[in-house]
XYZ file of N, CA and C in Angstrom:
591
model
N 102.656 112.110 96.985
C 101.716 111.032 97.020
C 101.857 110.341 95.716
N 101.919 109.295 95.599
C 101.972 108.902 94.405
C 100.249 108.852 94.234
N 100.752 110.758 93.756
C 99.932 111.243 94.138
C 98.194 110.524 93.571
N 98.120 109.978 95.017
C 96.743 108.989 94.847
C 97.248 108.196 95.445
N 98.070 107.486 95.591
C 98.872 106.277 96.104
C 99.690 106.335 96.823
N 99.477 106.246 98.168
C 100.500 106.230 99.167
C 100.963 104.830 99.940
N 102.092 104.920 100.422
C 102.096 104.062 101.061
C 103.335 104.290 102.482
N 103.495 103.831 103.496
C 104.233 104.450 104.633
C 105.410 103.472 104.511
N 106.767 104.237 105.025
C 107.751 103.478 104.774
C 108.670 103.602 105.998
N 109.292 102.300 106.275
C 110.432 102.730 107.767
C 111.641 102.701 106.840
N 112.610 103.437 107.203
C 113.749 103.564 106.741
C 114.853 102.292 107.393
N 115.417 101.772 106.180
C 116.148 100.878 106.613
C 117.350 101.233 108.140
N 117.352 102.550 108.250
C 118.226 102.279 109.683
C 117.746 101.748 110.595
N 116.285 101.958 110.906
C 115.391 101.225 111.891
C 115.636 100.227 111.755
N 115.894 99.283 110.648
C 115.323 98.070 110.420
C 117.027 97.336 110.961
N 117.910 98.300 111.390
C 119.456 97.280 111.745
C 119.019 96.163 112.472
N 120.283 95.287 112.547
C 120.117 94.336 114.013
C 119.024 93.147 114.016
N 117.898 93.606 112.958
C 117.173 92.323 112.349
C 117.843 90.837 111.543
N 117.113 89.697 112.256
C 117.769 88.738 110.934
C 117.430 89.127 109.740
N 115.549 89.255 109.466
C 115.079 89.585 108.097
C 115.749 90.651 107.286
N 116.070 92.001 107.915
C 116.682 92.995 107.443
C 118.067 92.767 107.094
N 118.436 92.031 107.912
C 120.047 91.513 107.482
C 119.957 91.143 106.278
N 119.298 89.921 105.894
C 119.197 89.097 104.737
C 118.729 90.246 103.527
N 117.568 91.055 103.733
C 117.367 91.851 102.616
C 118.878 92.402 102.301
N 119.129 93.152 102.754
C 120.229 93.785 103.327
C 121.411 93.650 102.478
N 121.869 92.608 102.559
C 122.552 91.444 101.821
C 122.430 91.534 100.002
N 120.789 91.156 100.041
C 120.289 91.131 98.980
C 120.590 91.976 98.247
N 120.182 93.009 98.765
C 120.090 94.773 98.286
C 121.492 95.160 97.426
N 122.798 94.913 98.400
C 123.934 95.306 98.652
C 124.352 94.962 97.287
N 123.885 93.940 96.467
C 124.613 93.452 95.362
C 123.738 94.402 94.084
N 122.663 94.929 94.482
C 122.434 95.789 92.871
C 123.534 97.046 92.901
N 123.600 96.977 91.669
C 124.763 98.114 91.167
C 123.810 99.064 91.246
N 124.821 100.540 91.651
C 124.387 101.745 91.476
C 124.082 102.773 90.191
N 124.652 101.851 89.351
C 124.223 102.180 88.051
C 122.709 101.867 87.870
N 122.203 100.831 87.933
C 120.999 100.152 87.861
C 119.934 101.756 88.506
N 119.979 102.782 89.291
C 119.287 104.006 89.348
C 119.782 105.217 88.484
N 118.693 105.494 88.091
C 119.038 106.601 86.654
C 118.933 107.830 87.352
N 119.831 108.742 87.045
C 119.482 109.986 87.243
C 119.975 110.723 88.879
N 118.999 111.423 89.156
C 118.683 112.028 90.853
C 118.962 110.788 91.443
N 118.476 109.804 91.472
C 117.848 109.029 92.267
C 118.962 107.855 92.511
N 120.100 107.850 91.779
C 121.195 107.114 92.132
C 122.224 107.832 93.287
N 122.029 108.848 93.535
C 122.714 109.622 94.432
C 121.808 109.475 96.017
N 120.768 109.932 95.694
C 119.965 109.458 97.120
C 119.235 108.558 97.307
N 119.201 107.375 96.900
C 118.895 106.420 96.929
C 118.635 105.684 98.723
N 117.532 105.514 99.695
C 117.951 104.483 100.499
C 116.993 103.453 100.306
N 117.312 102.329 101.150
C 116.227 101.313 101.425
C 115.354 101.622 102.332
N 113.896 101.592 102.230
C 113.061 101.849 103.057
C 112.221 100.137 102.884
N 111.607 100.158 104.049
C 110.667 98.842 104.207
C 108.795 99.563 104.246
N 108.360 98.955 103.313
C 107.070 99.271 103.181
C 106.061 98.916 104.364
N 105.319 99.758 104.927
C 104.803 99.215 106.006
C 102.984 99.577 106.257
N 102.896 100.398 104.886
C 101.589 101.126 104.800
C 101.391 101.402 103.730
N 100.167 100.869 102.651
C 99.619 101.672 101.588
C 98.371 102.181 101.452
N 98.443 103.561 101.500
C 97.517 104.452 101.872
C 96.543 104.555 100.743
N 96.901 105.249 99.808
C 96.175 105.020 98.613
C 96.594 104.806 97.145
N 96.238 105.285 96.086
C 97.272 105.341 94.893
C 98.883 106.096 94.945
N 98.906 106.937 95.939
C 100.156 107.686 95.596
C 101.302 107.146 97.132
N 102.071 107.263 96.981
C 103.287 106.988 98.031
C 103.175 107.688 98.638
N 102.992 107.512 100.137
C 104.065 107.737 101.373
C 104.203 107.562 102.067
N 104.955 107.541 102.927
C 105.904 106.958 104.174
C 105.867 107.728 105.264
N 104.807 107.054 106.078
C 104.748 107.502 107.042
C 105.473 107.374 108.444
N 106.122 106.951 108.206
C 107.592 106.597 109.039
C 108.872 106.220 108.547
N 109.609 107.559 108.439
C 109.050 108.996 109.262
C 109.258 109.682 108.308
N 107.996 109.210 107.066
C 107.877 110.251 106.667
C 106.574 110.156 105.650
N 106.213 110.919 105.081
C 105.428 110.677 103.907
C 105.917 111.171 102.615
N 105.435 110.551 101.720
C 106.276 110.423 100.454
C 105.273 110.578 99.103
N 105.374 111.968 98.687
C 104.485 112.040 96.993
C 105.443 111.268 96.211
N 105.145 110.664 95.196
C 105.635 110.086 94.096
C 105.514 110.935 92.881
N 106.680 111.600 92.336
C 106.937 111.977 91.332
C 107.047 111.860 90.306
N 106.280 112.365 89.004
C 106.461 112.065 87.961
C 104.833 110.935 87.417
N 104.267 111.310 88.180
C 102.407 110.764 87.862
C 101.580 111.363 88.817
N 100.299 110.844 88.278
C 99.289 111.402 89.176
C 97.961 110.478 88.879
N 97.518 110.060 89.652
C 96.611 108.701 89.935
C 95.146 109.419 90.203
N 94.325 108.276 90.167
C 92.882 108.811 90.245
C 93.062 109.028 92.165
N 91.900 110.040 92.596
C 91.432 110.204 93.770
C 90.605 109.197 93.985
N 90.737 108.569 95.227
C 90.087 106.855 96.168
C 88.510 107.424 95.491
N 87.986 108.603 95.781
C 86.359 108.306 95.387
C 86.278 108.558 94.027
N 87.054 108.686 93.023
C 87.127 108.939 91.800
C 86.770 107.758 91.090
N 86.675 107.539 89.979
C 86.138 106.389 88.674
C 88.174 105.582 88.668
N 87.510 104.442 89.065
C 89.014 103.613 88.885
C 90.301 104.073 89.974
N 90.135 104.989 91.000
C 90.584 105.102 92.324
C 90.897 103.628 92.606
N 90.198 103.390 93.442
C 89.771 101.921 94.235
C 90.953 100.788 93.860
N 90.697 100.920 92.157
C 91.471 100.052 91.377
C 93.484 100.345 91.480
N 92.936 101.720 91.306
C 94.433 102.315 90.814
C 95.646 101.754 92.268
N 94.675 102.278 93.693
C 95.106 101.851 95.170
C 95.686 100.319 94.872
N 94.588 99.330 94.505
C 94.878 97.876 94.589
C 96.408 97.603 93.754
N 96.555 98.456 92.389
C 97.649 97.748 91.875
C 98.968 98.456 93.094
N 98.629 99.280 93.231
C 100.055 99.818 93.861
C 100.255 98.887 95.253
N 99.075 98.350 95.654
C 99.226 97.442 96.958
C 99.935 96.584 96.496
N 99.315 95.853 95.069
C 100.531 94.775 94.485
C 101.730 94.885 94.262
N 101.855 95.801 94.375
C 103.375 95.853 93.949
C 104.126 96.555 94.946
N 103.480 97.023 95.983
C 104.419 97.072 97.296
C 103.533 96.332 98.490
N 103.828 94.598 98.348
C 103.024 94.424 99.565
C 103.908 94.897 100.833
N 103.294 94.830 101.731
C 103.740 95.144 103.378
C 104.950 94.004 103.234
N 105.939 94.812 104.124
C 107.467 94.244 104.317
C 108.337 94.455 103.064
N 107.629 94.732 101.787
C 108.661 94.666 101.198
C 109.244 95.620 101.065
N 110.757 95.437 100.207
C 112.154 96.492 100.886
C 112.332 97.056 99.086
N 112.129 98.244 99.301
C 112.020 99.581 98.393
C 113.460 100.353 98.402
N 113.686 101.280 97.202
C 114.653 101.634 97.120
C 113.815 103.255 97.245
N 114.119 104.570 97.870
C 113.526 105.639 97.935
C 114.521 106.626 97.741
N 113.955 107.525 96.989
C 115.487 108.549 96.660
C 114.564 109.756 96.765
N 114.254 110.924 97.539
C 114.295 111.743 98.243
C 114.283 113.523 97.483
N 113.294 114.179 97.199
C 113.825 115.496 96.344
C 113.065 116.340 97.003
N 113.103 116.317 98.172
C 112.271 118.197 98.679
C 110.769 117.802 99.433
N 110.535 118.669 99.580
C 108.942 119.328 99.807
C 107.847 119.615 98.632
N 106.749 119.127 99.278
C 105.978 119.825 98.627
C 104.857 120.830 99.279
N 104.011 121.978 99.171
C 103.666 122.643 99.654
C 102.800 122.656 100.947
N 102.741 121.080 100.926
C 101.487 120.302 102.226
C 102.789 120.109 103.081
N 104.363 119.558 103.029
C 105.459 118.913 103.820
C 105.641 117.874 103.741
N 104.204 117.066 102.534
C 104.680 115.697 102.543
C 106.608 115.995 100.992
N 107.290 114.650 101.734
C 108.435 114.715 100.848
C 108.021 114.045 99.720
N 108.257 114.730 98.674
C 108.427 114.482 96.961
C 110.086 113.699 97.085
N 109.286 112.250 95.979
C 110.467 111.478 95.366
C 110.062 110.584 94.501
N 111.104 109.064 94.795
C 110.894 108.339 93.561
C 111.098 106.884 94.560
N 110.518 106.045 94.042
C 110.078 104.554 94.348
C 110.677 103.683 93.396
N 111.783 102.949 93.431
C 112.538 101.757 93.229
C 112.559 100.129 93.420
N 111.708 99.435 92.565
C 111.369 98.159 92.676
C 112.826 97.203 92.674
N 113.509 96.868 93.595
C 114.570 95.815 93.431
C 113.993 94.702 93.226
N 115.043 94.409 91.867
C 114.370 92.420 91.491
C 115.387 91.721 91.360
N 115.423 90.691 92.235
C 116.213 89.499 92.351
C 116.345 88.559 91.266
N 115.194 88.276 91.266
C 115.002 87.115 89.896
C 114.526 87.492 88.619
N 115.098 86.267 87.442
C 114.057 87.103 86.494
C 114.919 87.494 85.568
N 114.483 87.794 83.993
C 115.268 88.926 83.319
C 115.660 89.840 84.073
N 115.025 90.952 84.929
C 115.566 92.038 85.085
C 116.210 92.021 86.443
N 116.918 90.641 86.894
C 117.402 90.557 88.621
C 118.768 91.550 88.752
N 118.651 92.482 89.938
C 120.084 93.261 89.695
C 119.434 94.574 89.356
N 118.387 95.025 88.734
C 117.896 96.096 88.319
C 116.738 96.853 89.301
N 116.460 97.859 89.464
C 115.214 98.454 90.343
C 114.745 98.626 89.327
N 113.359 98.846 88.956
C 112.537 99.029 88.580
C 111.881 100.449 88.830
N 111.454 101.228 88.130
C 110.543 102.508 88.596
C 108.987 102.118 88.935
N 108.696 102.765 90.354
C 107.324 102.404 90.608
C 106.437 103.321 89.641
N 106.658 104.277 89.465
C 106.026 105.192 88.460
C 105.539 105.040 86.686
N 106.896 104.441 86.666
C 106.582 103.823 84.999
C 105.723 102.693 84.991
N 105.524 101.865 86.044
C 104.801 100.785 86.154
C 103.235 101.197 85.987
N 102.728 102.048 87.015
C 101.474 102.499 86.936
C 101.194 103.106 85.616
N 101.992 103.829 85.220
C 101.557 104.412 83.883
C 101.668 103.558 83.024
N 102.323 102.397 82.576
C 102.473 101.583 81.539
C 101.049 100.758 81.952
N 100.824 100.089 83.333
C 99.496 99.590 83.288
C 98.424 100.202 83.531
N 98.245 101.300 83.366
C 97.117 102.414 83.243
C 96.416 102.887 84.236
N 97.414 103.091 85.580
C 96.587 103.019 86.741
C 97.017 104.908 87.105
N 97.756 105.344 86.182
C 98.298 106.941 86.534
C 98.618 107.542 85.595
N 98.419 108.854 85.429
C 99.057 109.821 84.118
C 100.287 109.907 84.444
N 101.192 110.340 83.344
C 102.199 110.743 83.437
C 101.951 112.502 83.610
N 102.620 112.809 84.702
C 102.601 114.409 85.286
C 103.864 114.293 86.096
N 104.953 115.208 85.800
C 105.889 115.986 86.007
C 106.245 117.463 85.759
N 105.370 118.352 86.650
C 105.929 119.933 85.924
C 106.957 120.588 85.871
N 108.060 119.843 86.345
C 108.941 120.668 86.269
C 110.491 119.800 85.651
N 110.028 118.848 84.728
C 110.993 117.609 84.311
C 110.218 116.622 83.479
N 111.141 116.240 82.212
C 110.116 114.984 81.810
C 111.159 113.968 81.696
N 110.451 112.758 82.162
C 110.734 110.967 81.875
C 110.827 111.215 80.454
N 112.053 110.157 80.111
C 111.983 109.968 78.998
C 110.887 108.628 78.606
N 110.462 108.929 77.648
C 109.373 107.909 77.417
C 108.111 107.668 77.929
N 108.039 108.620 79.339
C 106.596 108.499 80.012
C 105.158 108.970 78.824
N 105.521 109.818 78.181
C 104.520 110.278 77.291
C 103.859 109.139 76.553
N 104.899 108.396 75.682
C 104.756 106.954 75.207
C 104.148 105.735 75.526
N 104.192 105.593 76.924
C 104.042 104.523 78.074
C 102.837 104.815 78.132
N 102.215 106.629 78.719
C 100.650 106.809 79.046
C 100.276 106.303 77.330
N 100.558 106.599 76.302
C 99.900 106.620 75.030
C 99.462 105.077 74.456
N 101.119 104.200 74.983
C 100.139 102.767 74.844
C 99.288 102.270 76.055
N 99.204 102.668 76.897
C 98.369 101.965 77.658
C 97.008 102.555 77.549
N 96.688 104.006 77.185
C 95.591 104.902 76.280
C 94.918 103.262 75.242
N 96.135 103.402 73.896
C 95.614 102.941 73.044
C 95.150 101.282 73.334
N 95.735 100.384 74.610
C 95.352 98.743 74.857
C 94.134 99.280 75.676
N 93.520 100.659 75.961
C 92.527 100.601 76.890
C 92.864 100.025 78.904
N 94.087 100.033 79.084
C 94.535 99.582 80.346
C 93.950 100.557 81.542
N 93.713 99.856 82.328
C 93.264 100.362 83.923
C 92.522 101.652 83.555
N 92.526 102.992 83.822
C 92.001 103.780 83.955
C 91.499 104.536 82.663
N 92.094 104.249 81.704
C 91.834 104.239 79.713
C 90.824 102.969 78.924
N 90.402 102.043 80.333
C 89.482 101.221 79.944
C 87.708 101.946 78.581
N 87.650 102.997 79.062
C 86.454 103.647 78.569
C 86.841 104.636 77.334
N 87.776 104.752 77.349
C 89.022 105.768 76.456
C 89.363 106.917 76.876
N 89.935 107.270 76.070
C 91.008 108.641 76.887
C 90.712 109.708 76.986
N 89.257 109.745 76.364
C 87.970 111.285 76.204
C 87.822 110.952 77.266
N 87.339 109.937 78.134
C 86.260 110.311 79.189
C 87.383 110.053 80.684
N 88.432 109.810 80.476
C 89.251 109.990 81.762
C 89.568 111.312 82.056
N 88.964 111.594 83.292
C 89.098 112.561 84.294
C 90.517 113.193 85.080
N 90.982 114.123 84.756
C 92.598 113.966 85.661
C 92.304 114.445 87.487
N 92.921 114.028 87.823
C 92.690 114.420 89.326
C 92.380 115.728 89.951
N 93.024 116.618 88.888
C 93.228 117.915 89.550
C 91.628 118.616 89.042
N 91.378 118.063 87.748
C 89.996 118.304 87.564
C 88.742 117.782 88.268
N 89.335 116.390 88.490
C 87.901 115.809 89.341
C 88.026 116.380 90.872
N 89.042 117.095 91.391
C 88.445 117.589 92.342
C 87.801 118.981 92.652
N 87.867 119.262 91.171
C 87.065 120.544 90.782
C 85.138 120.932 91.002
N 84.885 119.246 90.690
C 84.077 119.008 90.500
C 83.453 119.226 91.873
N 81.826 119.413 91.669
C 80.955 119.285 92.691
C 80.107 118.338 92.821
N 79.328 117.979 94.183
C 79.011 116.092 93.945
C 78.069 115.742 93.594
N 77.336 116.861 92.529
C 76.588 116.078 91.752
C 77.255 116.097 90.701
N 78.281 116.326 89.864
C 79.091 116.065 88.545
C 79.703 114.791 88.773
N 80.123 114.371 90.155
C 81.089 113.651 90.355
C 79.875 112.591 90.476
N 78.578 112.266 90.785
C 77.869 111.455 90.686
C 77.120 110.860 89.247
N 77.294 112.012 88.820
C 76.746 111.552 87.358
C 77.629 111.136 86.330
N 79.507 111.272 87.190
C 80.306 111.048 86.078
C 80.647 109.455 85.785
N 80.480 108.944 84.211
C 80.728 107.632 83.435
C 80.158 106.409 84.527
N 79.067 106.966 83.952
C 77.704 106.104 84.174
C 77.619 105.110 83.106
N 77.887 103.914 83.160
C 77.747 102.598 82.489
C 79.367 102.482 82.107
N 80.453 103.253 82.750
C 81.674 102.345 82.371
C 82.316 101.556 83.894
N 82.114 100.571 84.082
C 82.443 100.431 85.187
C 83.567 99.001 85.050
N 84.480 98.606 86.482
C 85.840 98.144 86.245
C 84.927 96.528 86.387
């Protein structure tokens, strides 16, 4: 899930035989494979966004998809709501994602990684990480247990110190997910009372 943020994805084989898919298609075909770092240049496909569930990724056709390497507020959590909206922005419905694929996780949803292709622009030719995005605009921690981003530590720390998205109140009183669902609902009712988005 990115994790908090999902969103459902069809895999570009579905999508053959389309004009629209053609043309993405097309589009796609010209970013270099260099342009994906790591894991994620090896399994790399195009998926078409067709559902965003909440803060964390997945793809529900056919599949669902945690997002690796963060972890986002829970929808009834302080700045949830918010955290959901940016990830809607940045994958509206139809648009064509790059998804690279690493396993299970203990629920069956599939753990991976989310690839912004950009056409235009300084960075046209390049994917983008959906992950570094949220954390640079403060909508997710950086959490990876078993691997670290280079630089994710950095990314959560300035967006901590500009006060961004979920560091709006500061970085004492943000809640991590795994704790706020610790909570019982009267903690979770009384929690950051007068900081609101």
């Amino acid at each position: 899930m990115i994790r908090n943020r999902s969103i459902s994805v069809l895999t570009w084989a579905r999508l053959a035989g389309t004009l629209a898919a053609a043309y993405v298609g097309l589009r796609l075909s010209r970013l270099p494979a260099s342009s994906l770092a790591g894991r994620a240049a090896v399994a790399a496909e195009a998926a078409r966004v067709v559902r965003v569930i909440d803060g964390e990724l997945s793809g529900s056709i056919p599949y669902r998809l945690r997002l690796l390497g963060v972890d986002a507020p829970e929808q009834g959590q302080p700045f949830g709501p918010q955290a959901t909206d940016s990830v809607a922005q940045l994958l509206t419905l139809g648009r064509v994602v790059l998804v690279a694929r690493a396993g299970l996780d203990l629920y069956g949803r599939t753990l991976g990684t989310v690839r912004l292709p950009t056409v235009t622009g300084t960075t046209a030719g390049r994917a983008v990480p959906l992950d570094s995005l949220l954390v640079v605009r403060g909508w997710a921690w950086a959490f990876d247990p078993n691997r670290t981003v280079a630089g994710r530590a950095q990314q959560q720390l300035a967006a901590q110190r500009a006060g961004r998205g979920l560091w709006k109140c500061g970085a004492a009183s943000a809640v991590s997910p795994t704790l706020w669902r610790s909570f019982n609902s009267e903690i979770k009712r009384r929690y950051r009372v007068g900081c609101t988005w």
